[in-house]
Short mmCIF file of C-alpha atoms in Angstrom, two decimals:
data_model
loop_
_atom_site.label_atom_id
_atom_site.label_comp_id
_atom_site.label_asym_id
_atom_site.label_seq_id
_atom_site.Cartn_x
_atom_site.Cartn_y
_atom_site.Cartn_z
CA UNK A 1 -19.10 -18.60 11.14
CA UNK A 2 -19.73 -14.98 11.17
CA UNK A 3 -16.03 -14.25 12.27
CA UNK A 4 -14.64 -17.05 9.85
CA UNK A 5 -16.05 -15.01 7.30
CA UNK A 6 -15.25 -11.86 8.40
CA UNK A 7 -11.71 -13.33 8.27
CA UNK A 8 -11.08 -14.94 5.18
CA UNK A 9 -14.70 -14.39 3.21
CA UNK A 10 -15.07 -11.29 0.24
CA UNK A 11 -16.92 -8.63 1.93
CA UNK A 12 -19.58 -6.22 0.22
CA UNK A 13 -16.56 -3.70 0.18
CA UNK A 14 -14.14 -5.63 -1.58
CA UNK A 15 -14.03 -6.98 -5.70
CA UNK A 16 -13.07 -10.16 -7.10
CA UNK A 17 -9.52 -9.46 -7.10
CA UNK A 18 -9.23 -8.69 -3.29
CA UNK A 19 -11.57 -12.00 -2.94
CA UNK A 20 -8.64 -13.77 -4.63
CA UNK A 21 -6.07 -12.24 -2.70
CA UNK A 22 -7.27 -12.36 0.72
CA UNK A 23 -9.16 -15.48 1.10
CA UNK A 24 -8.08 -17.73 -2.14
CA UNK A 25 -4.59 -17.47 -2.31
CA UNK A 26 -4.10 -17.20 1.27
CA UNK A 27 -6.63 -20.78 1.55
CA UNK A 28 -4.07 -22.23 -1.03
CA UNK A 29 -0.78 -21.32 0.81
CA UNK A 30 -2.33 -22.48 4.05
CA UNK A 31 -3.32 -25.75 2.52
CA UNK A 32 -0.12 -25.84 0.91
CA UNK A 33 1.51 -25.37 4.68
CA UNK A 34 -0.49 -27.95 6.01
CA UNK A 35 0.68 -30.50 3.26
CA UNK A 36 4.02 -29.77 3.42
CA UNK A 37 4.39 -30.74 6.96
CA UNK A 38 2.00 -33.58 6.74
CA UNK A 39 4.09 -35.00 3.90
CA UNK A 40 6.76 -36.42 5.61
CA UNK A 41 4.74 -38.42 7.87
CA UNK A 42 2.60 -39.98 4.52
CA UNK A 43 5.44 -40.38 2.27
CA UNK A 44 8.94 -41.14 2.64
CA UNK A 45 10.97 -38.04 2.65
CA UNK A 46 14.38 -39.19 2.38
CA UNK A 47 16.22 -42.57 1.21
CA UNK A 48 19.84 -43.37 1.81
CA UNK A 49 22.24 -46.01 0.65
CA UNK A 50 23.54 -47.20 3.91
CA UNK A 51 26.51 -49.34 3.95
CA UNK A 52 25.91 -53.46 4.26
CA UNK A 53 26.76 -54.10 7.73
CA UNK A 54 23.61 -51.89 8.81
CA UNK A 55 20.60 -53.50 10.38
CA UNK A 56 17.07 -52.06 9.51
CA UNK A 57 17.23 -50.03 13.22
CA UNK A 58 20.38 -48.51 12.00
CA UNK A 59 19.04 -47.61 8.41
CA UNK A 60 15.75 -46.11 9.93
CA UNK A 61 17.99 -44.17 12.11
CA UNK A 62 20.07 -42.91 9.61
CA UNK A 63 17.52 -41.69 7.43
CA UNK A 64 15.28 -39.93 10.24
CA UNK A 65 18.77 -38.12 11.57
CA UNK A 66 19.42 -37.74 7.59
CA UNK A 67 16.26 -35.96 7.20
CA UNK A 68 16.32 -33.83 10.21
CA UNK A 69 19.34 -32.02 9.63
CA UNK A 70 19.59 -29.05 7.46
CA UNK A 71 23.56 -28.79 6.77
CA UNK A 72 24.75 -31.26 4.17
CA UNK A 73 27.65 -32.27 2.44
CA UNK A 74 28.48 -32.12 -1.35
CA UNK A 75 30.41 -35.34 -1.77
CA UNK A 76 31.58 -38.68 -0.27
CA UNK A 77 35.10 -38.82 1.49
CA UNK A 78 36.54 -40.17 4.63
CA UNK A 79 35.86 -38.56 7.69
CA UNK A 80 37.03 -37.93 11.44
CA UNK A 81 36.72 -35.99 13.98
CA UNK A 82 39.25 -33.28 12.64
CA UNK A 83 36.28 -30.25 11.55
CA UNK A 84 39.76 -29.63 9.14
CA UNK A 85 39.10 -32.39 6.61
CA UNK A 86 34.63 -32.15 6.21
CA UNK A 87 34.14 -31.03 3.22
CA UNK A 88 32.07 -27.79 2.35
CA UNK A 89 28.83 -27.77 3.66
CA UNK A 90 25.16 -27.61 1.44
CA UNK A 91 22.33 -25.62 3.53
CA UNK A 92 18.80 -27.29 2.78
CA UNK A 93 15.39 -25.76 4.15
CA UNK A 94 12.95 -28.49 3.50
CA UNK A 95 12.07 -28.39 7.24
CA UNK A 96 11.41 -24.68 7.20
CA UNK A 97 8.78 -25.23 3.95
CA UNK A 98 5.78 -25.20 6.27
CA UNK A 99 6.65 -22.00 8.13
CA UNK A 100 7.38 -20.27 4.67
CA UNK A 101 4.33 -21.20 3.21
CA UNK A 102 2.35 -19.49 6.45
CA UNK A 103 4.12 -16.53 6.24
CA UNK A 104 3.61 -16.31 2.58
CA UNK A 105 -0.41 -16.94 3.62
CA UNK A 106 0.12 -13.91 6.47
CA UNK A 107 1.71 -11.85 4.08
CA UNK A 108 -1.19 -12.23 1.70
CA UNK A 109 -3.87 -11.42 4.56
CA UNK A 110 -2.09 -8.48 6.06
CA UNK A 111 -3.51 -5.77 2.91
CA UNK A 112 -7.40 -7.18 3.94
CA UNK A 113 -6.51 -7.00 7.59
CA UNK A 114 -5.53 -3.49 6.82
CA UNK A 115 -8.54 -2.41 5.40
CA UNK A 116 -10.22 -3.85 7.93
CA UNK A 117 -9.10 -2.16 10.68
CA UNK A 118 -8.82 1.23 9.21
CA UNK A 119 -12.33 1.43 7.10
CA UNK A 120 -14.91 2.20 9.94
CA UNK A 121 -12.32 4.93 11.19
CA UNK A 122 -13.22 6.86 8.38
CA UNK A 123 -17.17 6.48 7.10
CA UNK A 124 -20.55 4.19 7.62
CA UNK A 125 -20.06 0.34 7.97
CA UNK A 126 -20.52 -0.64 4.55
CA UNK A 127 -21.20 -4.32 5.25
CA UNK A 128 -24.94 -3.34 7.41
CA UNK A 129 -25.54 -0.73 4.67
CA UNK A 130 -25.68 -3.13 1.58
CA UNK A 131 -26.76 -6.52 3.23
CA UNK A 132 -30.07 -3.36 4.25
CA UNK A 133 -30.47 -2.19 1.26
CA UNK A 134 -30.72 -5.32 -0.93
CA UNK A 135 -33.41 -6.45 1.70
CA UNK A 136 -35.06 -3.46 1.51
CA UNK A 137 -35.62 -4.66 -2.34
CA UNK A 138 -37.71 -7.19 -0.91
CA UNK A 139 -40.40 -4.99 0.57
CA UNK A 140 -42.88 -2.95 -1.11
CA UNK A 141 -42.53 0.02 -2.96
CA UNK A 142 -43.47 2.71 -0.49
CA UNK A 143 -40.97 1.28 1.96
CA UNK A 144 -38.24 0.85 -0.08
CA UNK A 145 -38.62 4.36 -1.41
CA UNK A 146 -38.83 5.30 2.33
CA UNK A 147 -36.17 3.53 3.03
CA UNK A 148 -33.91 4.53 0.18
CA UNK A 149 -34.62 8.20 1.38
CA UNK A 150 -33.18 7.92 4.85
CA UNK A 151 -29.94 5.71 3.87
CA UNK A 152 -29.72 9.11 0.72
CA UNK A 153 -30.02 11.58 3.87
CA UNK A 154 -27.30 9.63 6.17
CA UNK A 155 -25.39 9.12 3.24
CA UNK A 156 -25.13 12.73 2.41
CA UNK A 157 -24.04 13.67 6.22
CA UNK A 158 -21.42 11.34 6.50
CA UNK A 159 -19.95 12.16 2.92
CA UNK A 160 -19.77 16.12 4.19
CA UNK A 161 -16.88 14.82 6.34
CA UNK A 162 -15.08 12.09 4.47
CA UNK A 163 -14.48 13.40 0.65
CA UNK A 164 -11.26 11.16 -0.47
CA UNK A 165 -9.69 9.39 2.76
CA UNK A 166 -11.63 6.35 2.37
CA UNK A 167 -10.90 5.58 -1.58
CA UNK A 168 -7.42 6.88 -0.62
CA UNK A 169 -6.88 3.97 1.77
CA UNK A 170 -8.93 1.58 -0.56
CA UNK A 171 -5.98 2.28 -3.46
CA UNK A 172 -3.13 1.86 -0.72
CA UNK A 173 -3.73 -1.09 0.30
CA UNK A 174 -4.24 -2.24 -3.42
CA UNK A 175 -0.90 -0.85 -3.60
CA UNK A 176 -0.11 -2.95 -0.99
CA UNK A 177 -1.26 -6.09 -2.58
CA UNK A 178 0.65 -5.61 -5.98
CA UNK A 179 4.22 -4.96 -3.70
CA UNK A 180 3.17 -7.68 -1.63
CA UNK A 181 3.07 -9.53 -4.77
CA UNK A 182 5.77 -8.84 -6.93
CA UNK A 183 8.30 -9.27 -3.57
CA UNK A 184 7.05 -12.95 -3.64
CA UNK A 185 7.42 -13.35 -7.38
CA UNK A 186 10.95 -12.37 -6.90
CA UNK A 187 11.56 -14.79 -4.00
CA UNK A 188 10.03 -17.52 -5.83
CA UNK A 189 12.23 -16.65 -9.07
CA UNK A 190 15.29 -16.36 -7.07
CA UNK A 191 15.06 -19.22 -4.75
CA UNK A 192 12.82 -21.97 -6.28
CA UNK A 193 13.06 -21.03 -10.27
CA UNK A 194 16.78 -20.26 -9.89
CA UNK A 195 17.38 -21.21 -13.46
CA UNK A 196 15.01 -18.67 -15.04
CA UNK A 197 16.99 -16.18 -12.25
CA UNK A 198 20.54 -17.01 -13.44
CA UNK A 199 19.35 -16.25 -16.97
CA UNK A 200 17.30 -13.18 -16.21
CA UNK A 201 20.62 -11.90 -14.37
CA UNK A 202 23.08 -13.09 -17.06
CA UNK A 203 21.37 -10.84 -19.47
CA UNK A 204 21.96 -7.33 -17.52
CA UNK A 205 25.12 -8.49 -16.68
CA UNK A 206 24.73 -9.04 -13.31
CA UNK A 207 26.35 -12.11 -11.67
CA UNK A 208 23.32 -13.70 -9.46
CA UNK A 209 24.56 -17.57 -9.80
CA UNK A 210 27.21 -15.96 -7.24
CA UNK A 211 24.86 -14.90 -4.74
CA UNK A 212 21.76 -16.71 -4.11
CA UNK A 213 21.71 -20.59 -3.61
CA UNK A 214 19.01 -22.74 -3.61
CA UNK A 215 16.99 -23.61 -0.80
CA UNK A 216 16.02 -27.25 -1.50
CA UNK A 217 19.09 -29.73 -2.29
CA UNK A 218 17.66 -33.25 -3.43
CA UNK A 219 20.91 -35.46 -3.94
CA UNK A 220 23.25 -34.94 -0.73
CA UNK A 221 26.33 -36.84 1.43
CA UNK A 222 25.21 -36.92 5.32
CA UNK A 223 27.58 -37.73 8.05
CA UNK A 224 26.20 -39.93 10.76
CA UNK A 225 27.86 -40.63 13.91
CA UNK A 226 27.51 -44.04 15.51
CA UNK A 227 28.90 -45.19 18.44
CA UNK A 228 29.70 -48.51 19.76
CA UNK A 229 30.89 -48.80 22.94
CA UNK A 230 33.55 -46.53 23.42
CA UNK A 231 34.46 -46.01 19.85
CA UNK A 232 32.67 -43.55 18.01
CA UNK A 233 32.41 -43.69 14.17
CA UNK A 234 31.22 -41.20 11.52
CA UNK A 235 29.70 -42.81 8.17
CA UNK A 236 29.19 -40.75 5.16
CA UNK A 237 25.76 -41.72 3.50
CA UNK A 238 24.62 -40.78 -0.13
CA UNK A 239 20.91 -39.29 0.46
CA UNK A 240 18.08 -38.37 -1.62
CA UNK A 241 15.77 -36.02 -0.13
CA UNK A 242 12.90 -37.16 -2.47
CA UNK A 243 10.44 -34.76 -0.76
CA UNK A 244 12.35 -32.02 -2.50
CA UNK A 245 10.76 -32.88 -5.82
CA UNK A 246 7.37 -32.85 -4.04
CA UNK A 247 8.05 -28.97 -3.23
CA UNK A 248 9.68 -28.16 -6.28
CA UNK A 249 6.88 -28.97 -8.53
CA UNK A 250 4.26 -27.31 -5.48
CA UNK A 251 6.36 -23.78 -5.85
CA UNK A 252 6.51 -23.93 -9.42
CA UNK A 253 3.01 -23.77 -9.58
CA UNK A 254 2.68 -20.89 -6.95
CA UNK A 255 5.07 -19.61 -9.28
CA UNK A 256 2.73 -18.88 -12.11
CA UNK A 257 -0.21 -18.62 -9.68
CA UNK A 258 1.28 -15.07 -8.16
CA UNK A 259 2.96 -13.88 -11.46
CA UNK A 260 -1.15 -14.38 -12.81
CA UNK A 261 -1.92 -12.74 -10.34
CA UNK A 262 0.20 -9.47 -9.78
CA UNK A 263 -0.46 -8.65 -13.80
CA UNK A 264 -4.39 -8.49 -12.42
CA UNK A 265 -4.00 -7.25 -9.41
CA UNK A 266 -1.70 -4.30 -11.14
CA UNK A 267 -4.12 -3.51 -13.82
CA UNK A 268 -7.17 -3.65 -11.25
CA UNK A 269 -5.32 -0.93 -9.48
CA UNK A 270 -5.07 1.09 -12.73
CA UNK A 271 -8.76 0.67 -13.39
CA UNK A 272 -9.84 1.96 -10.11
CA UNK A 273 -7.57 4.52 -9.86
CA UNK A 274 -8.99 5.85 -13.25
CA UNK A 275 -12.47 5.08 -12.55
CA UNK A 276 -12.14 7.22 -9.03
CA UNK A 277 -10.20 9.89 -10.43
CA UNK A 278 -11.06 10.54 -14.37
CA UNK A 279 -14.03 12.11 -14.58
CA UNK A 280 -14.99 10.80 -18.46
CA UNK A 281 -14.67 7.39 -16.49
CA UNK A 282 -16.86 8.24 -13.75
CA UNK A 283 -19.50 10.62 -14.49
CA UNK A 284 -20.96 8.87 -17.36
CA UNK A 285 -21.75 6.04 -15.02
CA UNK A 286 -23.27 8.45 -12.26
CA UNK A 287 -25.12 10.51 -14.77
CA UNK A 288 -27.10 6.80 -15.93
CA UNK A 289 -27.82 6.00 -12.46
CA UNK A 290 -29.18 9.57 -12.21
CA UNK A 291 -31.25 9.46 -14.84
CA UNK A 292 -31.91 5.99 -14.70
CA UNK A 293 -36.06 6.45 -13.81
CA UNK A 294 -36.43 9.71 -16.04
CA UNK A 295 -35.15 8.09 -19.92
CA UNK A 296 -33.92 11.52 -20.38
CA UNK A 297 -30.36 12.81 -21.10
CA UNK A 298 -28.56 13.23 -18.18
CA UNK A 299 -27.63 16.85 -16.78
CA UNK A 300 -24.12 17.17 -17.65
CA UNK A 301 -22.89 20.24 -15.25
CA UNK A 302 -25.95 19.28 -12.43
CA UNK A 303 -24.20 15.72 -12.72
CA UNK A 304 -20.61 17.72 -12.34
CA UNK A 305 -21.76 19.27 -9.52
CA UNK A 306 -23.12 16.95 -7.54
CA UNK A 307 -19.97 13.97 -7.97
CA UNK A 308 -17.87 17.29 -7.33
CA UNK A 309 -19.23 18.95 -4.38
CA UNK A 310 -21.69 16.29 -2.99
CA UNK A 311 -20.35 13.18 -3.68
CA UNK A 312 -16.44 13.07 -3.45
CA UNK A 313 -14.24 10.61 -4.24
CA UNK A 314 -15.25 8.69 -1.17
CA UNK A 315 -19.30 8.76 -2.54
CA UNK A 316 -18.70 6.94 -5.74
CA UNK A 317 -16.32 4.66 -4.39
CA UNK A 318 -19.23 3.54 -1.88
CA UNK A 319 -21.79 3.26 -4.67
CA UNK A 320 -19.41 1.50 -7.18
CA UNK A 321 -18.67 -1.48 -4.18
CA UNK A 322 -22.79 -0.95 -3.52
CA UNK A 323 -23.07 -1.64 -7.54
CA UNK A 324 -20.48 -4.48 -7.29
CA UNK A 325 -21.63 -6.27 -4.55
CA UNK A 326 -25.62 -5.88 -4.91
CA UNK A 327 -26.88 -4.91 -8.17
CA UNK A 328 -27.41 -1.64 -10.55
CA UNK A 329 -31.11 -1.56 -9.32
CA UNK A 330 -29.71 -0.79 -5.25
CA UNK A 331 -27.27 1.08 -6.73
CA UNK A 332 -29.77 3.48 -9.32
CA UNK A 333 -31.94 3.70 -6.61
CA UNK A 334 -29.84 5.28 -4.08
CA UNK A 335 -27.93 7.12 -6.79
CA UNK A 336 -31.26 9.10 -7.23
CA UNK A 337 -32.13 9.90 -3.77
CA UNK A 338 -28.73 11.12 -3.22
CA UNK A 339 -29.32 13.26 -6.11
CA UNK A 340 -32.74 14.39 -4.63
CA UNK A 341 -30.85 14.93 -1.92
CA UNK A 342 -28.36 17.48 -3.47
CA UNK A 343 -30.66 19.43 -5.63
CA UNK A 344 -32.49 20.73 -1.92
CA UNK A 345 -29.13 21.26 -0.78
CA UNK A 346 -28.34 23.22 -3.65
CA UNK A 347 -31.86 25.13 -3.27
CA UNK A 348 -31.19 25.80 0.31
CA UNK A 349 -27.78 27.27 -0.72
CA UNK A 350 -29.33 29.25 -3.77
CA UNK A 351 -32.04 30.77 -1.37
CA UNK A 352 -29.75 32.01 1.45
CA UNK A 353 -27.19 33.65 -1.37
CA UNK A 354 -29.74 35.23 -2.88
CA UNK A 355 -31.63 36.54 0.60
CA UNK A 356 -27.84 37.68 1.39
CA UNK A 357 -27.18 39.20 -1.86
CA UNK A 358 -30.80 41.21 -1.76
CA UNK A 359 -31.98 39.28 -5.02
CA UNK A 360 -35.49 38.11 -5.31
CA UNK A 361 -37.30 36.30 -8.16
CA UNK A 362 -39.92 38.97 -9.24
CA UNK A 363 -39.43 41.87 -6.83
CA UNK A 364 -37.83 44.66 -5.08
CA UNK A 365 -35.50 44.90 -2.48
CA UNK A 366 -35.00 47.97 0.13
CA UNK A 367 -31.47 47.68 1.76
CA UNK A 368 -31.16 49.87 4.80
CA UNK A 369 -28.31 51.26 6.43
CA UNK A 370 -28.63 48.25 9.45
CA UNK A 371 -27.91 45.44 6.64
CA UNK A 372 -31.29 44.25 7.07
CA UNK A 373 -32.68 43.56 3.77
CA UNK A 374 -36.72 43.83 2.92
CA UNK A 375 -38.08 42.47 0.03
CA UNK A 376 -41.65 43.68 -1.32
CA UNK A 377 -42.97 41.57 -3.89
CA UNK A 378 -44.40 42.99 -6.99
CA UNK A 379 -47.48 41.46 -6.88
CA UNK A 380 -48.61 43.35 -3.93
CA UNK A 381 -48.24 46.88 -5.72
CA UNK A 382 -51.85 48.50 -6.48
CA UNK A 383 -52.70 47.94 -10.03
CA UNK A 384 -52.98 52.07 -10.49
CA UNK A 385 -49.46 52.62 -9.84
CA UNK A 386 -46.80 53.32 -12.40
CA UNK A 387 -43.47 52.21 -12.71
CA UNK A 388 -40.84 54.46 -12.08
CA UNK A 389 -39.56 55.72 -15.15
CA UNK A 390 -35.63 55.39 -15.72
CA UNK A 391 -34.06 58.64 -16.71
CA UNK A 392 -32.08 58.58 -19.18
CA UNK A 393 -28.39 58.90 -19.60
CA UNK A 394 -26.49 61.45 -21.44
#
């Protein structure tokens, strides 16, 4: 179960819209795959008008050769063994539907496989980090504030090292998802909605009726070759593939299904893409996590600061999937500790600039000709003694 889900479930560091493009849609087309082939062993796939003098063997025959083929004929006329007198030949690929459909249901899976692959390359394993931390709700407060510290601290280390590559990849294979999808809306348009095609290529002019064909034919001639004895005769049988109606209504509603979803899919990418990258997007959201315990205004440059320099891109994307896929309480909380975690950064920083610079708060500093830098406080000065007096300038 654990690897089913890790196949085709929504992880903590995916949204909705991954969800329904990596396990949904790719559940429907495989469904869809498994129906189409398991149709024409329930149902009847093909009926042809045989002539009179056929027996029931010879009609079943006909039929099941019928059905296999995939080169057809577009009308009735006599026939012989001269290849000079058939008549142009119609392609069908009703017996390909199946494998379409599964490599429509691969194509959908390789963006999550992807990100699979490629996201513990680059930071923490998101997965153990949230399903922790919403346990760690569970306990009481002192370990869960515990608890809460240490994830702040690792957090902070790993973020050091990956600023932007993991949203980066996050985005492309978004990216990949709305190419992924607007390829199949075309093939779908072109090959199953070839109507809607014709038009959309009639109005720029562009002669498309020339070029594609459809890949489904329902009403067909199929040449059958019978032999008796030593004479070998070729019948021409008016078919009906009524299977092809079957798919035409099933792609017509993957049809609307993908053009559905590429407009979300597209506009998810937008959002994220803003929300990662425009700070009046992102910081306001930060800065209410920050300040989330206090009920104070939040610090509006400390808040710059520490999404700039601390966090990265890469540290709000992990929160926002933490925020997503736990709740604003996991989310707040580890907000702040990261926070607490950057303000003694910060304080360690401020302290060795101003022990390099020779600045103390509240006394004086002796430089001497090593480098070496002594600072004697001005509380430790005997009360009797008198400040230098600055002379004055001309």
């Amino acid at each position: 179960m654990a690897v089913f889900g890790s196949w085709f479930g929504r992880e903590v560091d995916q949204d909705h819209v991954d969800s329904i493009n990596g396990f949904w849609t790719v559940l429907l087309l495989v469904v869809c795959s498994v129906g189409s082939f398991a149709l024409r062993y329930i149902t009847t796939p093909i009926s042809c008008w045989c002539p009179a003098e056929f027996t029931s063997s010879m009609i079943s025959y006909t039929q099941e050769s019928c059905f296999l083929k995939d080169m057809y004929y577009n009308k009735s006329m006599s026939v012989n063994n001269d290849d000079e007198t058939k008549p142009p030949s119609v392609p069908s690929f009703h017996l390909w539907i199946p494998l379409i459909l599964f490599f429509q249901a691969l194509a959908f899976k390789v963006p999550n496989i992807i990100w699979n692959s490629c996201k513990h390359l680059l930071t923490l394993n998101m997965e153990e980090t949230v399903e922790s931390l919403k346990s760690v709700q569970l306990t009481s407060p002192e370990n869960r504030q515990a608890s809460f510290s240490d994830a702040a601290r690792v957090f902070g280390s790993l973020l050091r090292r990956n600023r932007f590559f993991l949203a980066l990849l996050y985005l492309f294979v978004k990216l990949l998802s709305c190419i992924n999808l607007i390829a199949q809306f075309m093939f779908l348009t072109t090959y199953f909605r070839q109507y809607l095609a014709i038009r959309v290529g009639s109005y720029a002019d562009f002669d498309i009726d020339s070029i594609i064909k459809p890949l489904l034919v329902k009403d067909i001639y199929c040449h059958v070759q019978v032999q008796f004895l030593q004479n070998t005769q070729i019948f021409s049988v008016q078919c009906t593939l009524q299977i092809t109606e079957i798919y035409e209504k099933m792609f017509i509603f993957l049809w609307y299904w993908v053009f559905l979803l590429a407009i979300i899919t597209i506009l998810n990418l937008v959002l994220w893409a803003g929300f990662l990258f425009l700070p009046f997007l992102r910081d306001g959201r930060i800065a209410a996590h920050v300040n989330a315990s206090k009920g104070a205004r939040p610090n509006e440059p400390a808040v710059t600061r520490f999404i700039s320099s601390f966090l990265g891109i890469d540290g709000v994307f992990i929160l926002s999937m933490i925020c997503r896929n736990s709740s604003e309480l996991v989310a707040a909380d580890l907000t702040q500790h990261l926070y607490q975690v950057f303000q003694e950064k910060e304080r360690e920083w401020q302290n060795q600039r101003n022990l390099y610079t020779g600045e103390t708060e509240g006394g004086a500093v002796v430089t001497g000709a090593t480098g070496t830098i002594a600072a004697l406080p001005m509380r430790t000065l005997p009360h009797c003694a008198e400040s230098p007096e600055k002379a004055p300038t001309m």
